């Protein structure tokens, strides 16, 4: 079988297997011209062109090339520097590129300038090409050709050249079947097979740990995360998700909606881009489309949880590589133009968010549902037809170069789904150092308890615990229900208190609230609490069980009622033993009990 396949591959012309056949049938004249991108190439010094440009957007360079171009920018301009932020699992160095007219190349100096810090994040999914090359070109136009020099007057720019570097170097022509070039591309996950865009909260990967340390230092005011989408063909070359709702501090959400979103959208359309919202899921006639805030495991959800402005850019995989790079270039350019005029207000908003910490006793949403009211939205699709697929043996979709606009209702507004009363904070025992270390990695302040502190707390217990058969991102994530008990407890040395009244209070709550989608317990960091460690033999337990039932009439009545209700229990001696054992003094008291205590306001 293997030999036969090799023989077929040898007969095919190389190009035919290298290039995915499904290019977009809709590329406008403006897209073909890719004005700002091509003008950037024309004005660049020859020795500062990228592989992508010299190959006419057929290839993208390896990490070494990306670093070389960034180093050339840093050498050519007094306003730029590369900062080493750590190593990848395969030993490559991660760098953050800093551009600042005040030469504020460290976070503390940057803060003193009072200018907003803008963060371009590239290649978290290295197979998704466009952002990495566009970021270099835009920085070249700010620092070297000086076409957009003035954009550095009111902002400090950080660029992460490549986030998932090991994945970027894992190159193949076969990593993204939809993506129209470059010829070879990196892979979605890291060398340890982590998808970094699920790792922001649990931070298993060394890359994410390095990122968090850098992010804590710089605390950027605005972040753009550059991706490439898949899915259906459509008119839009640029789709976005922006956080301007209830998951961000209102001052920041207000700035995003008022200043950034409207100007970005109209600026992009004025350049000839076809803009759209990044929507998942099928269109169902008569039903509104919805967009909900992303959970903090994702870049944008995480940045929003830290009350920073954030944008997810998804350029379309079926548009040519150059069109995608043009879209990334213009999104970053238009954003910097907004920051140039409204950067002071952005900075004021993020500072306000850091000052106005959570208030114990009020409520916080852990996840979201769509609001009732929507807005009219034009989906810019393409006409389709179907044909009979010889290989798949069924009808297959074919896109036609004919725009089809569909008027729909889009609900972008969210309301809380799961809400909790904000506690004063949480008590965590020292033995769960994995939890304490993770909190610190996220910039959350934890205080050791000294003396004896008496506190009214809520103790969370887990019921109906089950585990999936498959891991997700290297973890086994428990499903459970919870109940809560109020207790007065005394905490002594060995416990740590995590106050929520601090700038990273919301991150602390998302990590420590058992029912938050990205909590430590939901990610499986505390799976030991769900295991029973001691057992009773029937020959030992039977006489004790009889004594328990004889001594406790209430227990006896409950047992009989349970047997009556549940035939499986009644007919199973092991299950009957477990039922009684769980109610005996021999049972493990800390099983299924959350070792994190909520201090009541
Ligand atoms: Zn992606």
Coordinates of C-alpha atoms and ligand atoms in Angstrom, one line a residue:
X1 CA 0.0 0.0 0.0
X2 CA 2.8 2.4 1.0
X3 CA 4.8 1.5 -2.2
X4 CA 1.7 2.1 -4.4
X5 CA 1.2 5.6 -2.8
X6 CA 4.8 6.5 -3.3
X7 CA 4.5 5.5 -6.9
X8 CA 1.5 7.7 -7.5
X9 CA 3.2 10.7 -5.8
X10 CA 6.2 10.2 -8.1
X11 CA 4.0 10.4 -11.2
X12 CA 2.3 13.7 -10.1
X13 CA 4.1 16.9 -11.1
X14 CA 5.5 18.5 -7.9
X15 CA 3.5 21.7 -8.2
X16 CA 0.1 19.9 -8.3
X17 CA 0.6 18.4 -4.9
X18 CA 2.1 21.5 -3.4
X19 CA -0.6 24.0 -4.1
X20 CA -4.0 23.7 -2.6
X21 CA -6.5 24.1 -5.4
X22 CA -9.2 26.1 -3.7
X23 CA -8.2 29.8 -4.3
X24 CA -10.8 32.4 -3.5
X25 CA -13.0 33.1 -6.5
X26 CA -13.4 36.6 -5.2
X27 CA -10.4 38.9 -5.3
X28 CA -11.1 42.6 -6.0
X29 CA -9.0 45.0 -7.9
X30 CA -8.1 46.7 -4.6
X31 CA -6.9 43.4 -3.2
X32 CA -4.8 42.7 -6.3
X33 CA -3.2 46.1 -6.0
X34 CA -2.6 45.7 -2.3
X35 CA -1.6 49.4 -2.4
X36 CA 0.1 50.0 1.0
X37 CA 1.9 46.7 1.0
X38 CA 3.4 47.1 -2.5
X39 CA 4.3 50.7 -1.8
X40 CA 6.1 49.6 1.3
X41 CA 8.2 47.2 -0.8
X42 CA 9.0 49.8 -3.4
X43 CA 10.2 52.3 -0.9
X44 CA 12.3 49.8 1.2
X45 CA 16.1 49.6 1.0
X46 CA 17.0 46.4 -0.9
X47 CA 18.8 44.8 2.0
X48 CA 15.8 45.1 4.2
X49 CA 13.3 43.3 2.1
X50 CA 11.9 40.1 3.4
X51 CA 11.9 36.7 1.7
X52 CA 8.2 37.1 1.3
X53 CA 8.8 40.3 -0.8
X54 CA 11.7 39.1 -2.8
X55 CA 9.9 35.8 -3.6
X56 CA 6.9 38.0 -4.7
X57 CA 4.8 36.4 -1.9
X58 CA 5.5 32.8 -2.8
X59 CA 7.5 32.1 0.3
X60 CA 8.1 33.2 3.9
X61 CA 11.4 33.1 5.6
X62 CA 12.5 30.9 8.5
X63 CA 12.8 32.4 12.0
X64 CA 16.4 33.2 11.5
X65 CA 15.4 35.5 8.6
X66 CA 12.7 37.2 10.6
X67 CA 15.2 37.9 13.4
X68 CA 17.8 39.2 10.9
X69 CA 15.4 41.7 9.5
X70 CA 14.3 42.9 13.0
X71 CA 18.0 43.2 14.0
X72 CA 18.6 45.3 10.9
X73 CA 15.7 47.6 11.9
X74 CA 17.2 47.9 15.4
X75 CA 20.6 48.7 14.0
X76 CA 19.3 51.3 11.5
X77 CA 17.2 53.2 14.1
X78 CA 18.2 54.7 17.5
X79 CA 14.6 54.1 18.5
X80 CA 14.4 50.3 18.5
X81 CA 15.8 47.4 20.4
X82 CA 15.4 43.6 20.6
X83 CA 14.7 42.3 24.2
X84 CA 15.4 38.6 25.0
X85 CA 12.3 37.2 26.9
X86 CA 13.3 33.6 27.3
X87 CA 13.8 30.3 25.5
X88 CA 11.5 27.8 23.7
X89 CA 11.4 24.1 24.6
X90 CA 13.8 23.4 21.6
X91 CA 16.2 26.1 22.8
X92 CA 15.4 29.0 20.5
X93 CA 15.5 32.5 21.9
X94 CA 12.2 34.5 22.1
X95 CA 12.5 38.3 21.5
X96 CA 10.3 41.3 21.9
X97 CA 11.0 44.2 19.6
X98 CA 10.6 47.6 21.2
X99 CA 10.2 50.8 19.2
X100 CA 10.2 54.0 21.2
X101 CA 11.1 57.6 20.3
X102 CA 11.9 58.2 24.0
X103 CA 14.3 55.2 23.9
X104 CA 12.1 53.7 26.6
X105 CA 13.4 50.1 26.1
X106 CA 12.3 48.8 29.4
X107 CA 8.8 48.7 30.9
X108 CA 9.5 51.1 33.8
X109 CA 10.9 53.8 31.5
X110 CA 8.0 53.2 29.1
X111 CA 5.5 53.7 31.8
X112 CA 7.1 57.1 32.8
X113 CA 6.6 58.4 29.2
X114 CA 2.8 58.2 29.7
X115 CA 2.4 57.0 26.2
X116 CA 0.2 54.0 25.4
X117 CA 2.0 50.7 24.7
X118 CA 0.7 48.9 21.6
X119 CA 1.5 45.2 21.2
X120 CA 1.6 43.3 17.8
X121 CA 1.4 39.6 18.3
X122 CA 2.5 37.4 15.4
X123 CA 2.5 33.7 14.6
X124 CA 0.9 32.3 17.7
X125 CA -0.3 29.9 15.0
X126 CA 2.7 29.9 12.7
X127 CA 0.9 28.2 9.8
X128 CA -1.2 31.3 9.5
X129 CA 0.8 33.6 7.4
X130 CA 0.5 37.4 6.8
X131 CA 0.9 39.1 10.2
X132 CA 4.5 38.2 10.7
X133 CA 5.8 39.7 7.4
X134 CA 3.4 42.7 7.6
X135 CA 4.6 43.7 11.1
X136 CA 8.2 43.9 9.9
X137 CA 7.2 46.0 6.9
X138 CA 5.1 48.5 8.9
X139 CA 7.9 48.9 11.5
X140 CA 10.4 49.4 8.6
X141 CA 8.1 52.2 7.4
X142 CA 8.1 53.8 10.8
X143 CA 11.8 53.4 11.7
X144 CA 13.7 53.2 8.4
X145 CA 11.8 54.7 5.4
X146 CA 10.1 57.0 7.9
X147 CA 6.9 57.2 5.9
X148 CA 4.9 56.8 9.1
X149 CA 7.6 58.1 11.5
X150 CA 5.0 60.3 13.3
X151 CA 3.1 57.3 14.5
X152 CA 5.9 56.8 17.1
X153 CA 5.3 60.3 18.5
X154 CA 2.4 59.2 20.7
X155 CA 2.9 55.4 21.1
X156 CA 5.4 52.8 22.1
X157 CA 5.3 49.7 19.9
X158 CA 6.1 46.2 20.9
X159 CA 6.2 43.4 18.3
X160 CA 6.5 39.7 19.1
X161 CA 8.1 38.6 15.8
X162 CA 7.0 35.0 16.2
X163 CA 5.3 33.6 19.3
X164 CA 5.4 29.9 18.5
X165 CA 8.9 29.7 17.2
X166 CA 9.4 25.9 17.4
X167 CA 6.1 25.5 15.5
X168 CA 7.2 28.1 13.0
X169 CA 10.4 26.1 12.2
X170 CA 8.4 22.9 11.8
X171 CA 7.9 23.7 8.1
X172 CA 6.0 21.8 5.4
X173 CA 4.0 22.5 2.3
X174 CA 1.3 20.3 3.8
X175 CA 0.4 22.1 7.0
X176 CA -2.6 24.2 5.9
X177 CA -4.7 22.7 3.2
X178 CA -6.8 25.9 2.7
X179 CA -4.1 28.5 2.9
X180 CA -3.0 30.0 -0.4
X181 CA 0.7 30.2 0.2
X182 CA 3.4 30.6 1.2
X183 CA 4.9 27.5 -0.4
X184 CA 6.0 26.1 3.0
X185 CA 4.6 27.1 6.4
X186 CA 5.0 26.3 10.1
X187 CA 2.6 24.2 12.2
X188 CA -0.2 25.3 14.5
X189 CA 1.2 23.8 17.8
X190 CA 4.5 24.0 19.7
X191 CA 7.2 21.3 19.8
X192 CA 5.4 20.0 22.9
X193 CA 2.1 20.0 20.9
X194 CA 0.5 22.8 22.8
X195 CA -1.9 25.2 21.1
X196 CA -0.7 28.5 22.6
X197 CA -4.1 30.0 21.9
X198 CA -5.7 27.8 24.5
X199 CA -2.8 28.2 27.1
X200 CA -3.2 31.7 28.4
X201 CA -4.7 30.7 31.7
X202 CA -3.1 27.3 32.6
X203 CA 0.2 28.4 31.0
X204 CA 1.7 24.9 30.6
X205 CA 4.1 25.9 27.8
X206 CA 7.4 27.6 28.4
X207 CA 6.5 30.0 25.6
X208 CA 3.4 31.1 27.5
X209 CA 5.3 31.5 30.7
X210 CA 7.8 33.8 29.0
X211 CA 4.9 35.7 27.4
X212 CA 3.2 36.2 30.7
X213 CA 6.4 37.5 32.4
X214 CA 6.9 40.0 29.6
X215 CA 3.2 41.0 29.6
X216 CA 3.2 41.6 33.3
X217 CA 6.2 43.9 33.0
X218 CA 5.0 45.9 30.0
X219 CA 1.2 45.7 30.7
X220 CA 0.5 46.9 27.1
X221 CA -2.6 49.1 26.7
X222 CA -3.7 47.5 23.4
X223 CA -2.9 44.2 21.6
X224 CA -3.5 42.9 18.1
X225 CA -3.3 39.2 17.5
X226 CA -2.7 38.3 13.9
X227 CA -4.3 35.1 12.6
X228 CA -5.6 33.5 9.3
X229 CA -9.0 31.8 9.2
X230 CA -10.3 28.8 7.3
X231 CA -13.9 27.9 6.4
X232 CA -16.1 29.1 3.6
X233 CA -15.1 31.4 0.8
X234 CA -16.5 34.9 1.1
X235 CA -16.0 38.4 -0.1
X236 CA -14.2 39.7 3.1
X237 CA -10.4 39.6 3.2
X238 CA -10.4 40.9 6.8
X239 CA -12.6 39.6 9.6
X240 CA -12.3 40.7 13.3
X241 CA -13.3 40.1 16.9
X242 CA -13.0 43.1 19.1
X243 CA -13.7 43.2 22.9
X244 CA -16.0 46.2 23.6
X245 CA -18.5 44.6 25.9
X246 CA -19.1 43.5 29.5
X247 CA -15.9 41.4 29.8
X248 CA -13.7 44.5 29.8
X249 CA -13.7 47.5 32.2
X250 CA -16.3 50.0 30.9
X251 CA -13.8 52.8 30.4
X252 CA -11.7 50.5 28.1
X253 CA -14.7 49.0 26.4
X254 CA -16.0 52.6 25.7
X255 CA -12.7 53.6 24.1
X256 CA -12.6 50.5 21.9
X257 CA -16.2 51.0 20.7
X258 CA -16.1 54.7 20.3
X259 CA -12.5 55.4 19.1
X260 CA -11.0 52.2 17.7
X261 CA -13.7 50.0 16.1
X262 CA -15.5 52.6 14.0
X263 CA -12.3 54.3 12.8
X264 CA -10.6 51.0 12.1
X265 CA -13.5 49.6 10.1
X266 CA -14.1 52.8 8.0
X267 CA -10.3 53.3 7.5
X268 CA -10.0 49.7 6.2
X269 CA -12.9 50.0 3.9
X270 CA -11.6 53.3 2.5
X271 CA -8.4 51.4 1.6
X272 CA -10.5 48.8 -0.4
X273 CA -10.6 46.0 2.2
X274 CA -13.9 44.0 2.6
X275 CA -14.4 43.9 6.3
X276 CA -16.5 41.4 8.3
X277 CA -17.0 40.0 11.7
X278 CA -15.3 36.8 12.5
X279 CA -18.2 34.4 12.9
X280 CA -18.3 30.7 13.6
X281 CA -21.3 28.4 13.0
X282 CA -23.8 28.1 10.2
X283 CA -26.4 30.7 9.2
X284 CA -29.9 29.4 10.1
X285 CA -32.8 31.2 8.3
X286 CA -34.8 33.4 10.7
X287 CA -32.3 33.0 13.5
X288 CA -29.9 35.8 14.6
X289 CA -26.1 35.3 14.5
X290 CA -24.3 35.7 17.8
X291 CA -20.8 36.7 18.9
X292 CA -19.8 36.2 22.5
X293 CA -16.8 37.4 24.4
X294 CA -13.9 34.9 24.2
X295 CA -12.9 32.9 27.3
X296 CA -9.6 34.0 28.9
X297 CA -7.8 30.9 27.6
X298 CA -7.6 32.7 24.3
X299 CA -5.3 35.8 23.6
X300 CA -8.2 38.2 23.3
X301 CA -10.3 36.9 26.2
X302 CA -7.2 37.0 28.4
X303 CA -6.2 40.5 27.4
X304 CA -9.8 41.6 28.0
X305 CA -9.8 40.0 31.4
X306 CA -6.8 42.1 32.2
X307 CA -8.8 45.2 31.1
X308 CA -6.7 45.9 28.0
X309 CA -8.0 46.8 24.5
X310 CA -7.7 43.8 22.2
X311 CA -8.4 42.8 18.6
X312 CA -8.4 39.4 16.9
X313 CA -7.6 39.7 13.2
X314 CA -8.5 36.7 11.0
X315 CA -7.6 37.3 7.3
X316 CA -9.0 34.8 4.9
X317 CA -7.0 31.7 4.0
X318 CA -8.3 31.5 0.5
X319 CA -7.1 35.0 -0.4
X320 CA -3.5 35.1 -1.8
X321 CA -0.7 35.5 0.8
X322 CA 0.0 39.1 -0.4
X323 CA -3.7 40.1 0.1
X324 CA -3.6 38.7 3.7
X325 CA -0.3 40.5 4.5
X326 CA -1.8 43.7 3.0
X327 CA -4.8 43.3 5.4
X328 CA -2.6 42.8 8.4
X329 CA -0.4 45.8 7.4
X330 CA -3.4 48.0 7.1
X331 CA -5.1 46.8 10.4
X332 CA -2.0 47.7 12.3
X333 CA -1.5 50.9 10.4
X334 CA -5.1 52.1 11.0
X335 CA -4.8 51.2 14.6
X336 CA -1.7 53.2 15.1
X337 CA -3.4 56.2 13.4
X338 CA -6.2 55.9 16.0
X339 CA -3.7 55.6 18.8
X340 CA -1.9 58.7 17.5
X341 CA -5.0 60.8 18.0
X342 CA -6.7 59.1 20.9
X343 CA -3.9 57.4 22.7
X344 CA -4.1 59.7 25.7
X345 CA -7.7 58.6 26.3
X346 CA -6.7 54.9 25.9
X347 CA -4.0 55.3 28.5
X348 CA -6.4 57.1 30.8
X349 CA -9.0 54.3 30.4
X350 CA -6.5 51.5 31.2
X351 CA -5.2 53.4 34.2
X352 CA -8.8 53.9 35.4
X353 CA -9.4 50.2 35.0
X354 CA -6.3 49.4 37.1
X355 CA -7.4 51.8 39.8
X356 CA -11.1 50.7 39.9
X357 CA -10.5 47.2 41.2
X358 CA -13.3 44.7 41.9
X359 CA -15.7 45.4 44.7
X360 CA -16.5 42.5 47.0
X361 CA -20.2 41.9 47.3
X362 CA -20.9 43.0 43.7
X363 CA -21.3 40.4 40.9
X364 CA -18.9 39.2 38.2
X365 CA -19.8 37.2 35.1
X366 CA -17.7 34.1 34.5
X367 CA -19.3 33.4 31.1
X368 CA -21.8 35.0 28.8
X369 CA -25.0 34.5 26.8
X370 CA -26.3 36.6 23.9
X371 CA -28.5 39.6 24.8
X372 CA -32.0 39.7 23.3
X373 CA -31.5 42.7 21.0
X374 CA -29.3 42.5 17.9
X375 CA -28.3 44.9 15.1
X376 CA -28.8 44.6 11.3
X377 CA -25.7 43.2 9.6
X378 CA -24.9 42.4 5.9
X379 CA -23.1 39.1 5.5
X380 CA -21.0 39.4 2.4
X381 CA -21.0 35.9 1.0
X382 CA -20.6 34.3 -2.4
X383 CA -23.1 32.4 -4.6
X384 CA -22.6 28.6 -4.5
X385 CA -23.6 25.6 -6.5
X386 CA -23.1 21.9 -5.9
X387 CA -21.7 19.1 -8.1
X388 CA -21.4 15.4 -7.7
X389 CA -17.9 14.6 -6.2
X390 CA -16.4 11.4 -7.7
X391 CA -14.1 10.8 -4.8
X392 CA -16.4 11.8 -1.9
X393 CA -19.4 10.2 -3.6
X394 CA -21.8 13.0 -2.8
X395 CA -22.7 16.6 -3.5
X396 CA -19.8 19.0 -3.0
X397 CA -20.0 22.8 -2.7
X398 CA -18.5 25.1 -5.4
X399 CA -18.2 28.9 -4.8
X400 CA -19.0 31.2 -7.7
X401 CA -17.4 34.6 -8.3
X402 CA -20.8 36.3 -7.7
X403 CA -21.4 38.2 -4.5
X404 CA -24.4 37.3 -2.5
X405 CA -25.3 39.7 0.4
X406 CA -27.5 38.4 3.1
X407 CA -29.2 40.7 5.6
X408 CA -29.2 39.1 9.1
X409 CA -29.5 40.1 12.7
X410 CA -26.3 40.0 14.6
X411 CA -26.2 39.9 18.4
X412 CA -22.8 41.2 19.5
X413 CA -24.0 42.3 23.0
X414 CA -23.6 39.8 25.8
X415 CA -25.3 39.3 29.1
X416 CA -23.9 37.3 32.1
X417 CA -24.6 33.6 32.0
X418 CA -22.9 32.3 35.2
X419 CA -22.5 35.1 37.8
X420 CA -20.9 34.9 41.2
X421 CA -20.8 37.3 44.1
X422 CA -17.3 38.8 44.3
X423 CA -15.6 37.5 47.5
X424 CA -13.1 39.4 49.6
X425 CA -10.5 36.9 48.3
X426 CA -9.5 33.3 48.5
X427 CA -7.5 31.2 51.0
X428 CA -5.2 28.7 49.3
X429 CA -3.0 26.2 51.3
X430 CA 0.7 26.1 50.6
X431 CA 0.7 22.5 49.5
X432 CA -1.1 23.6 46.3
X433 CA 2.0 25.5 45.2
X434 CA 1.1 24.8 41.6
X435 CA -1.9 27.1 42.0
X436 CA 0.0 29.7 44.0
X437 CA 2.8 29.7 41.4
X438 CA 0.3 30.1 38.6
X439 CA -1.3 33.1 40.3
X440 CA 2.1 34.7 40.7
X441 CA 2.9 34.0 37.0
X442 CA -0.2 36.0 36.1
X443 CA 0.9 38.9 38.2
X444 CA -1.6 38.2 41.0
X445 CA -0.4 39.3 44.5
X446 CA -0.7 36.6 47.1
X447 CA -0.2 37.2 50.9
X448 CA 1.1 34.7 53.4
X449 CA -1.2 34.4 56.4
X450 CA 0.5 35.2 59.7
X451 CA -1.0 34.5 63.1
X452 CA -4.5 33.1 63.2
X453 CA -7.2 34.7 60.9
X454 CA -10.8 33.8 61.6
X455 CA -12.9 34.1 58.5
X456 CA -16.4 33.3 57.3
X457 CA -15.8 31.3 54.1
X458 CA -17.6 29.3 51.5
X459 CA -16.5 25.7 51.0
X460 CA -17.2 24.2 47.5
X461 CA -18.0 20.5 47.1
X462 CA -18.1 18.6 43.9
X463 CA -20.8 16.2 42.8
X464 CA -21.4 14.1 39.6
X465 CA -17.8 14.2 38.7
X466 CA -16.8 12.6 35.4
X467 CA -13.9 12.7 33.1
X468 CA -13.8 12.7 29.3
X469 CA -12.1 9.8 27.5
X470 CA -9.7 12.1 25.6
X471 CA -7.2 14.7 26.8
X472 CA -7.6 18.3 25.7
X473 CA -4.5 20.4 25.4
X474 CA -2.6 17.8 27.5
X475 CA -5.2 17.9 30.4
X476 CA -8.1 15.8 31.5
X477 CA -10.8 18.2 32.3
X478 CA -13.4 17.1 34.9
X479 CA -17.1 17.8 34.5
X480 CA -18.9 18.4 37.8
X481 CA -21.6 20.1 39.7
X482 CA -21.0 22.1 42.8
X483 CA -22.6 22.9 46.1
X484 CA -21.5 25.5 48.6
X485 CA -21.4 25.4 52.5
X486 CA -20.7 28.3 54.7
X487 CA -18.2 27.8 57.5
X488 CA -16.2 29.8 60.1
X489 CA -12.6 28.7 59.7
X490 CA -9.3 29.7 61.2
X491 CA -6.4 30.2 58.8
X492 CA -2.9 30.0 60.1
X493 CA 0.6 30.1 58.7
X494 CA 0.7 27.8 55.7
X495 CA -2.2 29.5 54.0
X496 CA -2.0 32.3 51.5
X497 CA -4.7 34.9 51.0
X498 CA -5.5 36.1 47.4
X499 CA -7.3 39.5 47.6
X500 CA -9.5 40.3 44.6
X501 CA -9.1 44.1 45.2
X502 CA -6.0 44.3 43.0
X503 CA -5.5 45.1 39.3
X504 CA -5.3 41.4 38.5
X505 CA -8.3 40.5 40.7
X506 CA -10.4 39.4 37.7
X507 CA -7.7 37.0 36.5
X508 CA -7.5 35.6 40.1
X509 CA -11.3 35.1 40.1
X510 CA -11.2 33.3 36.7
X511 CA -8.5 31.0 38.0
X512 CA -10.0 30.3 41.4
X513 CA -13.8 30.3 40.9
X514 CA -14.5 26.6 40.4
X515 CA -17.2 27.2 37.8
X516 CA -15.2 29.7 35.7
X517 CA -14.5 28.1 32.2
X518 CA -10.7 28.4 32.7
X519 CA -10.4 27.8 36.4
X520 CA -7.5 25.6 37.8
X521 CA -10.0 22.9 38.8
X522 CA -11.7 22.9 35.4
X523 CA -8.3 22.5 33.7
X524 CA -7.6 19.5 35.8
X525 CA -4.8 21.0 38.0
X526 CA -6.4 19.5 41.1
X527 CA -7.5 16.1 39.8
X528 CA -6.1 14.4 42.9
X529 CA -9.1 15.7 44.9
X530 CA -11.4 13.5 42.8
X531 CA -9.6 10.2 43.6
X532 CA -10.6 7.9 46.4
X533 CA -7.3 6.7 48.0
X534 CA -8.5 4.2 50.6
X535 CA -11.0 1.4 50.4
X536 CA -12.9 -1.0 52.7
X537 CA -13.1 -4.8 52.3
X538 CA -16.5 -6.3 52.6
X539 CA -15.6 -8.8 55.3
X540 CA -14.3 -6.0 57.4
X541 CA -17.0 -3.5 56.7
X542 CA -20.2 -5.7 56.9
X543 CA -20.3 -6.0 60.7
X544 CA -19.5 -2.2 61.1
X545 CA -22.2 -1.3 58.6
X546 CA -24.8 -3.4 60.5
X547 CA -23.8 -1.5 63.7
X548 CA -24.1 1.9 61.9
X549 CA -27.6 1.0 60.7
X550 CA -28.6 -0.3 64.1
X551 CA -27.4 2.8 65.9
X552 CA -28.7 5.5 63.5
X553 CA -32.4 5.3 62.6
X554 CA -32.1 8.2 60.2
X555 CA -29.3 6.6 58.3
X556 CA -31.2 3.4 58.1
X557 CA -34.3 5.1 56.7
X558 CA -32.2 7.0 54.1
X559 CA -30.4 3.7 53.1
X560 CA -33.7 1.9 52.7
X561 CA -35.2 4.8 50.7
X562 CA -32.1 4.8 48.5
X563 CA -32.4 1.0 47.9
X564 CA -36.1 1.4 47.1
X565 CA -35.4 4.1 44.5
X566 CA -32.3 2.5 42.8
X567 CA -32.5 -1.1 41.8
X568 CA -28.9 -1.1 40.6
X569 CA -27.8 -0.1 44.1
X570 CA -30.0 -2.6 45.7
X571 CA -28.6 -5.5 43.7
X572 CA -24.9 -4.5 43.9
X573 CA -23.1 -5.4 47.2
X574 CA -20.1 -3.2 46.1
X575 CA -22.3 -0.2 45.5
X576 CA -24.1 -0.7 48.8
X577 CA -20.8 -0.9 50.6
X578 CA -19.6 2.3 49.0
X579 CA -22.9 4.1 49.8
X580 CA -22.5 3.2 53.5
X581 CA -18.7 3.6 53.5
X582 CA -19.1 7.2 52.3
X583 CA -21.3 7.9 55.3
X584 CA -19.0 6.3 57.8
X585 CA -16.2 8.0 59.7
X586 CA -13.6 6.0 57.7
X587 CA -14.4 8.0 54.5
X588 CA -11.9 10.6 53.2
X589 CA -13.2 14.0 54.2
X590 CA -11.2 16.0 51.7
X591 CA -12.2 14.0 48.7
X592 CA -14.4 16.1 46.2
X593 CA -13.8 19.2 48.4
X594 CA -12.2 22.3 46.8
X595 CA -9.1 23.3 48.8
X596 CA -9.7 26.9 47.8
X597 CA -11.9 28.8 50.3
X598 CA -13.9 31.9 49.3
X599 CA -13.7 34.6 52.0
X600 CA -17.1 36.3 52.2
X601 CA -17.5 40.0 52.0
Ligands
LIG1 ZN1 -5.2 31.1 14.4

